[in-house]
Amino acid sequence: MSSRILPSFASSPAGRELRAYADYAAVANELAGLTPDQTKLPPLRVAVLRNFTVEPLIPVLAGEIVAAGFHPQFYVGDFDAVQADALNPNSALYAFGPDVIVLAQWLETLSPALTTQFLSTPPAQIEDAVNGVRAHVREIAGALNANVRAPVLLNNFPLPGEPTLGILDSQSADHQTSTILRLNAQVLADAKELAGVAIVDFMRLFALHGSANCIDERYWQIARAPLAQKALIPVGSEYGKFFRALRGKTKKCLVVDCDNTLWGGIVGEDGPAGIKLGPTYPGSCFVALQQEILNLHHRGVILAICSKNNEADVLEVLREHPDMVLKEEHFAARQINWDDKVTNLRRIAAELNIGTDGFVLLDDSEFEVDFVRQGLPEVAVIALPPKAYASYRSVLTAPGYFDSLSFTAEDRRKTAMYGENRQRKALESASTSLAEYLAKLEIEAEIGVPSEIDVPRVAQLTQKTNQFNLTTRRYTERDVRSFAAADGSDVFALKVRDRISDSGLVGVAILTYENGTATIDSFLLSCRVIGRGVEDALLSFVVRHALHTKGCNRIVGAYVPTAKNAMVEGFYARNGFAALDETDGHRTWERRAGGGMQPEGPVWITLRRADLTHASR
Amino acid sequence: MQADNDAKLKRTLAEVLGVPEAEIGDDTSMDTVAAWDSLKHLNLVLAVEDRFGLSLTEEQSFEILSYPLLKAVLQEHGVDFAA
């Protein structure tokens, strides 16, 4: 059973586990009297609009949010007052100012015709009922979109566990199960059209855990609370995956142990021929786990090895063993030695240029699991239960640490890119100076307005970039589109390629204009391309666009410090901006028009301009 | 074992209701603890079922309105408490 580990908050030490419902209830109670100033966690404001009793779920949402590193603040709308909250621009909901909205809808309340009264409803009216639910959802989600930028998490509808027609129900596409399947497909299509709405798949969750376990008729009849005790943690942690994905807490790198993790047995003792890995139990369990790890690799998760072993033994298995699904090239970094794992994880972080808080460690050793939890509490550790080999695959996937709300072409190529970075390092050591090396790379930077295809990647970069990020403002796809469409703002995307590879869309700048002043709302760069001067090329483009193309008098940029972005503290100063006063802990810099030629960016970069006709002028 | 169950019950009550464990006693009831409202009661039923690995009947989930009543109902389910 996986569990969540809490960070330290207020006087509570890091490392507390959330396993049982009472653990979540305890955390929720502790938080009740505390403010974000006291917990030292940034707030996450969640509004829950519902037509059923969600209160038992709130402690689980609270615990999940704390585990993600935020201080939960809730607004729970009145029972079945969803319209009143959503449609009135002056409602308490909008006064609350949510970061995320949970729209929790239970079909039995929304549409008796599709649930309890399915058979008493004339077939001709079933389609009306389906359209009625769709219209309701569209009305609510549309009003929420119009009034607030917060993304909306909308659940779809579980299939009936005991349909009115029994076994006959499954024999016709007009019956209840098929009707609800169709409704769910249409609600998804409506959500895609609305944008800013994500589907929380109750249908899948209830199938995974079983409707009989997920719905408790007692609480439904007593308190209009349909979710059974056994469903609260699965449902609450499903929402937790969305909170993490929306707030840039998606893990980036899976670090795996080798012995009794990638294969059964110990290669140093059993030898490559003696380890358990192959088509029959228990070796088949490790093949299945490796396939799941390979799937993560294809999703863009970076893989690394951290193992106490002789490197030659592990490499022999990686290169020679016929049943290895994972090969040497799938791993972007490896530390195979006898040093402690905290040291080795830090080395992997330095090599890959990502923070250890982006790591998930998969390990079977209780000692290593505890040691890393103590030494690097920000690393998510998945402990493989001893000898329960058949469970390993789902132990890895169930927590959803790598779940994100987008899947881009860049994700598919990511680990390959890290391999290409190793080639660049080889080129670097063959060059006498950095400038010579950069010139040899033949870097091309293309800056332009993001196309519709680019928008998910732009939003993803704002959500995931921590280090080279001047303001760390997280935006949804809808936000990006509205910045791009508005007259008073522009979004620019930077694409980079060089002679070794095409890194794709790796940088974003968002500008807003008001009264002759251009403000750099966001400026960020993926850590994969840091140190090649493309950031200077993007900034000089942005400055020229603001002062020359747009004719602004000045351009200002802020540095908002976080735990991660110290590397960009001096970015504006280094690029010829003058410091202004410090306000609210943000330092601001400006550059005025007429101060001579604006810089052209580094000489070793060939700058191309993509179509700029959509940029505001 | 018996003392464990008592401690477990007190801890569950304390956590769900948000009151200090030391204050849980025979006079702890829905009438004496301000935080013990109907929604907290639902959470309490869920937490007790979860912690003790059992399922309360409909009738029982309405009966457990105090610490002594909770103990009595749990004893019906075979949970041992010190006499």
XYZ file of C-alpha atoms in Angstrom:
700
model
C 0.000 0.000 0.000
C 1.486 3.306 -1.010
C 1.359 6.214 1.365
C 1.962 9.918 1.167
C 4.761 11.558 3.123
C 4.153 15.031 4.474
C 6.670 17.864 4.374
C 7.250 19.805 7.568
C 4.540 22.369 8.288
C 4.153 24.630 11.325
C 5.544 22.529 14.199
C 4.889 19.199 12.470
C 8.151 17.528 11.389
C 8.704 16.250 7.857
C 8.157 12.571 7.194
C 4.722 11.933 8.692
C 2.849 9.337 6.700
C -0.697 9.481 5.435
C -2.038 5.945 5.284
C -5.443 5.685 6.930
C -8.411 8.022 6.827
C -7.762 9.076 10.424
C -4.274 10.304 9.401
C -5.892 12.619 6.870
C -8.513 13.730 9.395
C -5.761 14.541 11.905
C -3.884 16.717 9.411
C -7.076 18.503 8.392
C -7.834 19.263 12.038
C -4.327 20.565 12.701
C -4.593 22.869 9.719
C -7.967 24.214 10.760
C -6.441 26.664 13.216
C -3.426 27.620 11.122
C -2.715 30.176 8.416
C -0.216 29.778 5.548
C 2.083 32.170 7.447
C 2.181 29.669 10.300
C 2.544 26.514 8.230
C 5.125 28.190 5.959
C 3.404 26.560 2.993
C 2.112 28.585 0.041
C -1.700 28.581 -0.035
C -3.768 26.617 -2.538
C -7.357 27.816 -2.610
C -9.789 25.116 -3.628
C -13.484 25.745 -4.197
C -15.733 22.697 -4.133
C -19.103 23.055 -5.857
C -21.214 20.009 -5.304
C -24.646 18.473 -5.450
C -23.833 15.842 -2.834
C -22.168 15.665 0.587
C -18.444 15.954 -0.101
C -17.412 16.732 3.471
C -15.868 13.314 4.222
C -13.643 13.834 1.186
C -12.321 17.221 2.326
C -9.781 15.857 4.872
C -8.272 13.664 2.125
C -8.040 16.617 -0.272
C -6.421 18.619 2.538
C -3.824 15.915 3.252
C -3.030 15.485 -0.440
C -2.527 19.227 -0.813
C -0.189 19.380 2.193
C 1.722 16.374 0.806
C 2.131 18.352 -2.433
C 3.634 21.202 -0.397
C 0.698 23.622 -0.167
C -1.575 24.961 2.534
C -5.142 24.055 1.578
C -7.868 26.647 1.925
C -11.380 25.511 1.083
C -14.593 27.056 -0.020
C -17.343 24.451 0.028
C -20.479 25.656 -1.747
C -23.876 25.046 -0.263
C -25.531 21.759 -1.026
C -26.890 21.948 -4.550
C -26.201 25.685 -4.842
C -23.911 25.161 -7.808
C -25.800 27.484 -10.149
C -26.150 30.221 -7.563
C -22.388 30.230 -7.021
C -21.324 29.878 -10.641
C -23.788 32.188 -12.398
C -23.655 35.161 -10.039
C -20.451 37.189 -10.578
C -20.820 38.553 -7.019
C -21.167 35.155 -5.357
C -19.184 34.022 -2.333
C -17.344 31.644 -4.666
C -15.814 34.448 -6.688
C -15.154 36.509 -3.571
C -13.143 33.539 -2.294
C -10.844 33.692 -5.343
C -10.183 30.014 -6.015
C -6.989 28.642 -7.595
C -8.801 25.423 -8.534
C -12.490 24.547 -8.687
C -13.739 21.034 -7.993
C -17.111 20.608 -9.663
C -18.453 17.492 -7.951
C -21.617 16.203 -9.580
C -23.536 13.061 -8.663
C -25.736 11.761 -11.448
C -28.507 10.410 -9.234
C -29.179 13.965 -8.033
C -28.571 15.575 -11.402
C -30.763 13.251 -13.423
C -33.105 10.665 -11.869
C -34.198 9.867 -15.453
C -30.763 8.437 -16.208
C -30.408 6.612 -12.883
C -33.168 5.446 -10.543
C -36.013 6.224 -12.967
C -34.380 5.014 -16.163
C -37.125 2.497 -16.924
C -39.986 4.811 -16.036
C -38.629 7.390 -18.450
C -39.954 7.020 -22.014
C -37.073 6.141 -24.367
C -37.703 9.309 -26.347
C -36.988 11.402 -23.258
C -33.684 9.713 -22.448
C -31.898 11.761 -25.084
C -33.446 14.901 -23.562
C -32.094 13.853 -20.170
C -28.602 13.341 -21.623
C -28.766 16.758 -23.273
C -30.088 18.252 -20.047
C -27.021 17.052 -18.114
C -24.716 18.323 -20.866
C -26.428 21.703 -20.929
C -26.154 21.965 -17.135
C -22.441 21.143 -17.180
C -21.795 23.529 -20.071
C -23.703 26.316 -18.352
C -21.826 25.908 -15.067
C -18.365 25.385 -16.559
C -18.927 28.201 -19.053
C -19.909 30.606 -16.273
C -16.895 29.564 -14.184
C -14.601 30.099 -17.179
C -16.089 33.522 -17.798
C -15.681 34.689 -14.209
C -12.436 33.173 -12.983
C -9.218 31.742 -14.410
C -9.096 28.752 -12.079
C -9.139 25.384 -13.842
C -12.262 23.304 -13.259
C -11.992 19.647 -12.244
C -15.183 17.969 -13.380
C -15.939 14.343 -12.591
C -17.640 12.086 -15.096
C -20.247 9.548 -14.025
C -19.662 6.020 -12.742
C -21.434 3.248 -14.622
C -24.343 1.655 -12.757
C -23.223 -1.332 -10.683
C -26.725 -2.762 -10.698
C -28.539 -1.451 -13.787
C -32.318 -1.633 -13.755
C -32.498 -4.200 -16.547
C -29.871 -6.501 -15.058
C -28.126 -8.692 -17.629
C -30.387 -7.338 -20.371
C -28.952 -3.864 -19.830
C -25.721 -4.849 -21.561
C -27.523 -6.175 -24.643
C -28.549 -2.870 -26.165
C -26.866 0.425 -26.910
C -30.075 2.191 -25.818
C -29.953 0.869 -22.284
C -28.603 2.478 -19.149
C -24.912 1.509 -19.193
C -24.448 2.482 -22.836
C -26.364 5.712 -22.294
C -24.069 6.765 -19.452
C -21.003 5.761 -21.478
C -22.295 7.986 -24.281
C -23.004 10.806 -21.820
C -19.450 10.600 -20.466
C -18.010 10.747 -23.984
C -20.129 13.808 -24.754
C -19.218 15.537 -21.489
C -15.566 14.986 -22.387
C -16.112 16.529 -25.828
C -17.888 19.485 -24.195
C -15.019 19.892 -21.724
C -12.444 19.928 -24.533
C -14.448 22.606 -26.292
C -14.753 24.749 -23.174
C -11.038 24.528 -22.325
C -9.980 25.072 -18.738
C -11.963 21.974 -17.741
C -10.285 18.673 -16.905
C -12.165 15.408 -16.420
C -11.679 13.463 -13.199
C -12.447 9.935 -14.321
C -14.844 8.554 -11.699
C -15.873 5.920 -14.231
C -12.346 4.471 -14.262
C -11.774 4.962 -10.520
C -14.990 3.128 -9.639
C -14.121 0.360 -12.079
C -10.653 0.007 -10.560
C -11.869 -0.089 -6.964
C -15.305 -1.550 -7.636
C -18.637 0.313 -7.394
C -19.672 -1.996 -4.586
C -16.700 -0.724 -2.557
C -16.995 2.895 -3.664
C -20.648 3.618 -2.999
C -22.099 3.173 0.481
C -25.857 3.161 0.399
C -25.974 3.866 4.158
C -24.253 7.220 3.837
C -26.113 8.025 0.659
C -29.474 7.528 2.367
C -28.438 9.044 5.698
C -26.412 12.016 4.563
C -26.466 12.192 0.734
C -22.809 11.184 0.988
C -22.415 8.464 -1.647
C -18.679 7.810 -1.338
C -17.905 4.811 0.831
C -15.092 4.886 3.338
C -12.958 2.711 1.038
C -13.371 5.197 -1.817
C -12.337 8.340 0.048
C -8.570 7.909 -0.192
C -8.592 6.666 -3.824
C -10.909 9.496 -4.917
C -9.121 12.151 -2.850
C -5.698 11.110 -4.086
C -6.984 11.163 -7.667
C -7.739 14.869 -7.138
C -4.294 15.123 -5.549
C -2.757 14.109 -8.904
C -4.525 17.046 -10.561
C -3.414 19.503 -7.860
C 0.198 18.394 -8.324
C 0.011 18.532 -12.115
C -1.586 21.995 -12.083
C 0.923 23.395 -9.589
C 4.123 22.161 -11.232
C 4.722 19.328 -8.751
C 4.889 16.569 -11.338
C 7.954 14.449 -10.699
C 10.511 14.404 -13.490
C 12.939 11.595 -12.884
C 12.618 7.976 -11.753
C 15.737 6.677 -10.032
C 15.818 2.908 -9.764
C 17.774 0.488 -7.660
C 18.919 -2.732 -9.410
C 19.042 -5.857 -7.213
C 15.555 -7.032 -6.227
C 14.107 -4.034 -8.073
C 14.941 -4.328 -11.789
C 15.535 -8.045 -11.338
C 15.209 -10.646 -8.602
C 18.329 -11.612 -6.666
C 21.719 -9.961 -6.341
C 23.852 -9.784 -9.460
C 27.104 -9.545 -7.487
C 26.361 -12.878 -5.792
C 24.103 -14.742 -8.211
C 25.856 -13.582 -11.404
C 24.077 -12.281 -14.529
C 22.895 -15.802 -15.361
C 21.541 -16.389 -11.860
C 19.301 -13.354 -11.433
C 15.549 -13.798 -11.718
C 14.411 -12.151 -14.929
C 12.482 -13.858 -17.709
C 9.192 -15.289 -18.865
C 8.293 -17.262 -15.730
C 7.506 -16.266 -12.143
C 9.096 -14.478 -10.351
C 11.278 -13.222 -13.223
C 8.135 -12.298 -15.182
C 7.188 -9.790 -12.457
C 10.434 -7.904 -13.025
C 9.906 -7.977 -16.808
C 6.453 -6.451 -16.199
C 7.918 -3.787 -13.891
C 10.617 -2.943 -16.450
C 7.985 -2.594 -19.171
C 6.110 -0.142 -16.935
C 9.347 1.810 -16.386
C 9.909 1.851 -20.160
C 6.377 3.240 -20.591
C 7.324 6.064 -18.215
C 10.413 6.693 -20.342
C 8.176 7.028 -23.404
C 6.029 9.485 -21.443
C 9.073 11.694 -20.993
C 10.130 10.629 -17.500
C 13.913 10.702 -17.152
C 15.366 7.416 -15.911
C 18.455 6.987 -13.759
C 20.127 4.156 -11.867
C 21.345 4.405 -8.290
C 22.695 1.074 -7.115
C 25.214 -0.279 -4.642
C 27.043 -2.639 -6.944
C 30.130 -3.084 -9.070
C 29.362 -1.032 -12.149
C 30.722 -3.748 -14.454
C 28.230 -6.302 -13.101
C 25.235 -4.037 -13.706
C 26.476 -2.989 -17.152
C 26.883 -6.624 -18.110
C 23.220 -7.245 -17.291
C 22.101 -4.066 -19.084
C 24.092 -4.936 -22.211
C 23.935 -8.718 -22.350
C 20.902 -10.111 -20.539
C 18.371 -11.233 -23.168
C 15.323 -10.529 -20.986
C 16.205 -6.965 -20.012
C 13.475 -4.642 -21.314
C 15.489 -1.626 -20.188
C 18.812 -1.001 -21.915
C 21.779 1.196 -21.169
C 20.518 3.961 -23.481
C 17.261 4.386 -21.546
C 19.117 5.767 -18.529
C 20.180 9.401 -18.654
C 22.443 9.052 -15.606
C 23.753 6.314 -13.386
C 25.575 6.079 -10.086
C 26.655 2.505 -9.547
C 29.132 2.413 -6.672
C 29.310 1.824 -2.928
C 28.674 5.389 -1.768
C 25.538 6.232 0.151
C 22.377 6.922 -1.847
C 21.853 10.476 -0.612
C 25.260 11.409 -2.034
C 24.532 9.526 -5.236
C 21.098 11.124 -5.698
C 22.718 14.554 -5.305
C 25.264 13.585 -7.979
C 22.491 12.499 -10.349
C 20.650 15.779 -9.709
C 23.793 17.769 -10.516
C 24.489 15.764 -13.662
C 20.940 16.109 -15.000
C 20.590 19.695 -13.803
C 17.278 19.065 -12.027
C 16.336 19.393 -8.361
C 16.122 16.357 -6.095
C 12.477 17.330 -5.448
C 11.800 16.106 -8.998
C 12.967 12.599 -8.054
C 11.103 9.415 -7.315
C 13.277 6.624 -5.926
C 12.202 3.021 -6.467
C 13.997 0.720 -4.044
C 13.373 -2.528 -2.191
C 15.726 -1.953 0.733
C 14.123 -0.712 3.919
C 17.454 0.754 4.963
C 17.882 2.797 1.774
C 14.237 3.882 1.819
C 14.556 5.263 5.364
C 17.989 6.736 4.736
C 16.795 8.721 1.712
C 13.551 9.781 3.430
C 15.647 11.185 6.287
C 18.385 12.734 4.179
C 16.327 14.026 1.255
C 12.719 14.334 2.438
C 11.769 16.053 -0.830
C 12.445 12.844 -2.789
C 9.332 10.688 -3.195
C 10.332 7.168 -2.248
C 8.436 4.115 -3.434
C 9.310 1.158 -1.253
C 8.841 -2.195 -2.967
C 7.261 -4.602 -0.465
C 9.567 -7.578 0.136
C 8.830 -10.621 -2.023
C 5.432 -9.307 -3.198
C 6.870 -9.269 -6.723
C 3.550 -9.446 -8.554
C 2.476 -6.152 -6.980
C 5.547 -4.179 -8.108
C 4.071 -2.901 -11.347
C 1.076 -1.289 -9.677
C 3.097 -0.116 -6.666
C 5.040 1.992 -9.168
C 2.088 3.336 -11.142
C -0.642 3.786 -8.488
C 0.658 6.984 -6.835
C 0.645 8.835 -10.171
C 3.772 10.834 -9.354
C 4.503 11.476 -13.033
C 0.944 12.322 -14.031
C 0.633 15.533 -15.978
C -2.140 17.187 -17.932
C -0.219 17.342 -21.173
C 1.871 15.027 -23.281
C 3.978 16.800 -25.850
C 6.414 15.854 -28.576
C 9.188 17.199 -26.322
C 8.229 14.689 -23.615
C 8.642 11.791 -26.025
C 12.155 12.927 -26.875
C 13.305 13.975 -23.437
C 15.612 11.166 -22.377
C 17.176 11.146 -25.847
C 17.935 14.821 -25.296
C 19.780 14.083 -22.095
C 21.890 11.573 -24.007
C 22.609 14.261 -26.585
C 23.738 16.562 -23.791
C 26.432 14.009 -23.050
C 27.583 14.329 -26.705
C 27.676 18.109 -26.284
C 29.871 17.704 -23.220
C 32.252 15.609 -25.300
C 32.362 18.352 -27.934
C 32.947 20.893 -25.168
C 36.010 19.088 -23.825
C 37.430 19.031 -27.379
C 37.085 22.830 -27.697
C 39.629 25.243 -26.265
C 37.207 28.006 -25.280
C 33.523 28.197 -24.460
C 32.922 30.585 -27.376
C 34.637 28.184 -29.755
C 32.531 25.342 -28.433
C 29.298 27.289 -28.736
C 30.216 28.327 -32.280
C 30.848 24.675 -33.155
C 27.378 23.780 -31.917
C 25.776 25.935 -34.661
C 22.882 26.934 -32.429
C 19.747 28.211 -34.122
C 17.129 29.999 -32.045
C 13.681 30.551 -33.490
C 11.422 33.018 -31.709
C 7.796 33.446 -32.584
C 4.204 33.511 -31.452
C 3.176 30.025 -30.297
C 0.892 28.210 -32.710
C -2.152 26.331 -31.425
C -0.013 23.160 -31.430
C 2.593 24.905 -29.249
C 0.153 26.122 -26.588
C 0.143 22.938 -24.431
C 3.961 22.944 -24.355
C 4.060 26.648 -23.418
C 1.615 26.056 -20.551
C 3.543 22.956 -19.486
C 6.803 24.941 -19.360
C 5.217 27.608 -17.131
C 3.976 24.818 -14.863
C 7.168 22.771 -14.678
C 10.079 25.192 -14.933
C 11.566 26.013 -11.542
C 15.190 27.048 -11.933
C 15.473 29.415 -14.885
C 12.199 31.161 -14.167
C 12.151 34.848 -13.223
C 8.622 35.028 -11.776
C 7.463 31.362 -11.504
C 3.885 32.145 -12.524
C 2.011 28.988 -13.447
C -0.421 29.207 -16.340
C -2.976 26.929 -17.933
C -3.434 26.508 -21.670
C -6.402 28.816 -21.409
C -4.272 31.516 -19.759
C -1.673 31.217 -22.511
C -4.297 31.572 -25.214
C -5.779 34.625 -23.542
C -2.342 36.306 -23.192
C -1.696 35.545 -26.861
C -5.074 36.805 -28.042
C -5.281 40.007 -25.964
C -4.157 43.354 -27.386
C -2.321 44.287 -24.208
C -0.038 41.255 -24.103
C 2.157 38.938 -26.148
C 3.471 35.418 -25.744
C 6.747 34.435 -27.390
C 8.037 30.904 -27.689
C 11.683 30.025 -28.203
C 12.660 26.927 -30.150
C 16.275 25.818 -30.200
C 18.195 23.381 -32.339
C 21.853 22.758 -32.940
C 23.969 20.375 -34.976
C 23.419 17.566 -32.511
C 19.685 17.750 -32.021
C 16.449 19.662 -32.082
C 15.554 20.598 -28.496
C 12.118 21.885 -29.511
C 10.183 24.524 -27.617
C 12.314 25.371 -24.576
C 11.706 29.014 -23.678
C 8.761 31.329 -23.045
C 8.413 35.069 -22.545
C 5.129 36.781 -21.751
C 4.881 40.564 -22.079
C 2.120 42.922 -21.015
C 1.832 46.539 -22.143
C 0.319 49.483 -20.342
C 0.831 53.240 -20.818
C 4.067 52.910 -22.731
C 5.571 50.423 -20.286
C 6.221 46.832 -21.288
C 6.305 44.413 -18.354
C 7.948 41.002 -18.560
C 5.270 38.947 -16.827
C 7.092 35.665 -17.325
C 10.496 34.688 -18.649
C 11.670 31.131 -18.432
C 13.890 28.547 -20.022
C 13.979 24.772 -19.766
C 17.022 23.621 -17.806
C 18.080 21.430 -20.737
C 19.409 24.413 -22.717
C 20.789 26.642 -19.969
C 24.271 28.026 -20.520
C 24.273 28.327 -24.296
C 23.256 31.966 -24.507
C 19.757 31.353 -25.887
C 18.286 33.100 -22.839
C 20.188 36.271 -23.809
C 18.938 35.925 -27.387
C 15.340 35.684 -26.169
C 15.718 38.649 -23.815
C 17.306 40.859 -26.456
C 14.486 39.942 -28.834
C 11.906 40.829 -26.189
C 13.602 44.172 -25.470
C 13.721 45.079 -29.149
C 10.119 44.014 -29.658
C 8.930 46.174 -26.745
C 11.015 49.293 -27.429
C 11.201 49.250 -31.245
C 8.266 47.299 -32.643
C 5.792 48.312 -29.939
C 7.335 51.735 -29.318
C 7.244 51.479 -25.524
C 9.276 53.981 -23.456
C 10.643 51.307 -21.189
C 10.567 47.638 -20.378
C 10.558 46.349 -16.800
C 11.176 42.897 -15.418
C 10.919 41.456 -11.918
C 12.802 38.707 -10.157
C 10.513 36.897 -7.701
C 12.749 34.719 -5.530
C 11.759 31.111 -4.828
C 13.659 28.226 -3.272
C 14.756 27.214 -6.768
C 15.487 30.189 -8.975
C 18.580 31.783 -7.443
C 20.403 31.206 -10.743
C 18.460 34.041 -12.415
C 18.836 36.607 -9.636
C 21.395 38.581 -11.661
C 19.862 37.973 -15.084
C 18.500 41.456 -15.767
C 21.537 43.236 -14.288
C 23.832 41.156 -16.499
C 21.809 42.169 -19.554
C 22.071 45.930 -19.076
C 18.914 46.569 -17.071
C 19.003 49.210 -14.296
C 17.783 48.230 -10.828
C 14.650 49.900 -9.445
C 13.353 49.839 -5.881
C 12.529 46.603 -4.144
C 8.813 46.087 -3.540
C 7.170 43.169 -1.733
C 10.466 41.281 -1.805
C 10.524 41.445 -5.632
C 13.401 43.223 -7.232
C 12.535 45.077 -10.422
C 14.766 46.212 -13.271
C 14.144 48.451 -16.235
C 15.584 49.328 -19.572
C 14.634 52.609 -21.237
C 14.234 53.440 -24.902
C 16.818 55.661 -26.562
C 19.718 54.265 -24.598
C 21.637 53.454 -27.772
C 21.489 50.268 -29.778
C 19.749 47.375 -28.122
C 21.878 44.243 -27.861
C 21.538 41.684 -30.622
C 22.153 38.627 -28.464
C 25.169 36.313 -28.563
C 27.061 36.202 -31.871
C 27.213 32.416 -31.986
C 23.440 32.087 -32.243
C 21.606 32.333 -35.534
C 18.304 33.981 -34.737
C 15.297 33.154 -36.868
C 11.948 34.792 -36.516
C 8.935 32.659 -36.938
C 5.717 34.230 -38.153
C 5.036 37.255 -35.954
C 1.917 38.452 -37.697
C -0.218 37.493 -34.714
C 1.832 39.462 -32.211
C 0.084 42.623 -31.102
C 1.539 45.803 -32.573
C -3.844 -5.477 23.589
C -6.852 -4.200 25.566
C -5.076 -1.010 26.502
C -3.969 -0.677 22.873
C -7.557 -0.669 21.668
C -8.546 1.961 24.195
C -5.612 4.148 23.171
C -6.455 3.599 19.511
C -10.072 4.649 20.061
C -9.071 7.732 22.044
C -6.535 8.699 19.382
C -9.112 8.272 16.619
C -11.630 10.437 18.481
C -8.987 13.045 19.226
C -7.804 13.197 15.614
C -11.208 13.311 14.005
C -12.709 15.789 16.462
C -9.540 17.851 16.854
C -9.434 17.733 20.665
C -6.519 16.682 22.913
C -6.341 12.932 23.524
C -6.059 13.485 27.283
C -9.489 15.117 27.338
C -11.258 12.060 25.944
C -13.123 10.264 28.714
C -16.446 8.894 29.797
C -18.111 12.283 29.514
C -16.968 12.809 25.909
C -20.107 12.922 23.782
C -21.770 14.783 20.967
C -23.328 17.000 23.655
C -20.081 17.950 25.389
C -17.705 18.403 22.445
C -18.539 21.453 20.359
C -16.664 20.202 17.266
C -18.678 16.952 17.197
C -21.312 17.937 14.631
C -23.148 15.675 12.223
C -20.448 15.888 9.528
C -17.661 15.184 12.031
C -19.799 12.279 13.160
C -19.772 10.873 9.645
C -15.987 11.270 9.531
C -15.793 9.540 12.904
C -17.817 6.563 11.702
C -15.538 6.259 8.667
C -12.369 6.607 10.745
C -13.499 4.032 13.324
C -14.403 1.535 10.585
C -11.051 2.174 8.958
C -8.908 1.990 12.118
C -10.593 -1.083 13.573
C -11.147 -2.833 10.240
C -14.851 -3.404 10.701
C -18.155 -2.219 9.307
C -20.787 -0.658 11.580
C -24.455 -1.324 10.951
C -26.790 1.553 10.152
C -28.214 1.391 13.640
C -24.791 1.370 15.265
C -23.557 4.359 13.302
C -26.380 6.360 14.887
C -25.806 4.944 18.359
C -22.180 5.886 18.815
C -22.850 9.368 20.144
C -20.338 9.199 23.014
C -17.067 7.577 23.956
C -18.730 4.958 26.241
C -21.290 4.112 23.535
C -18.515 3.781 20.955
C -16.704 1.372 23.265
C -19.846 -0.635 23.773
C -20.521 -0.926 20.041
C -16.919 -1.885 19.326
C -17.160 -4.570 22.027
C -20.162 -5.993 20.148
C -17.786 -6.339 17.194
C -15.352 -8.284 19.373
C -12.931 -5.448 20.086
C -11.436 -6.027 23.535
C -11.228 -3.238 26.103
C -9.945 -3.488 29.679
C -12.860 -4.090 32.029
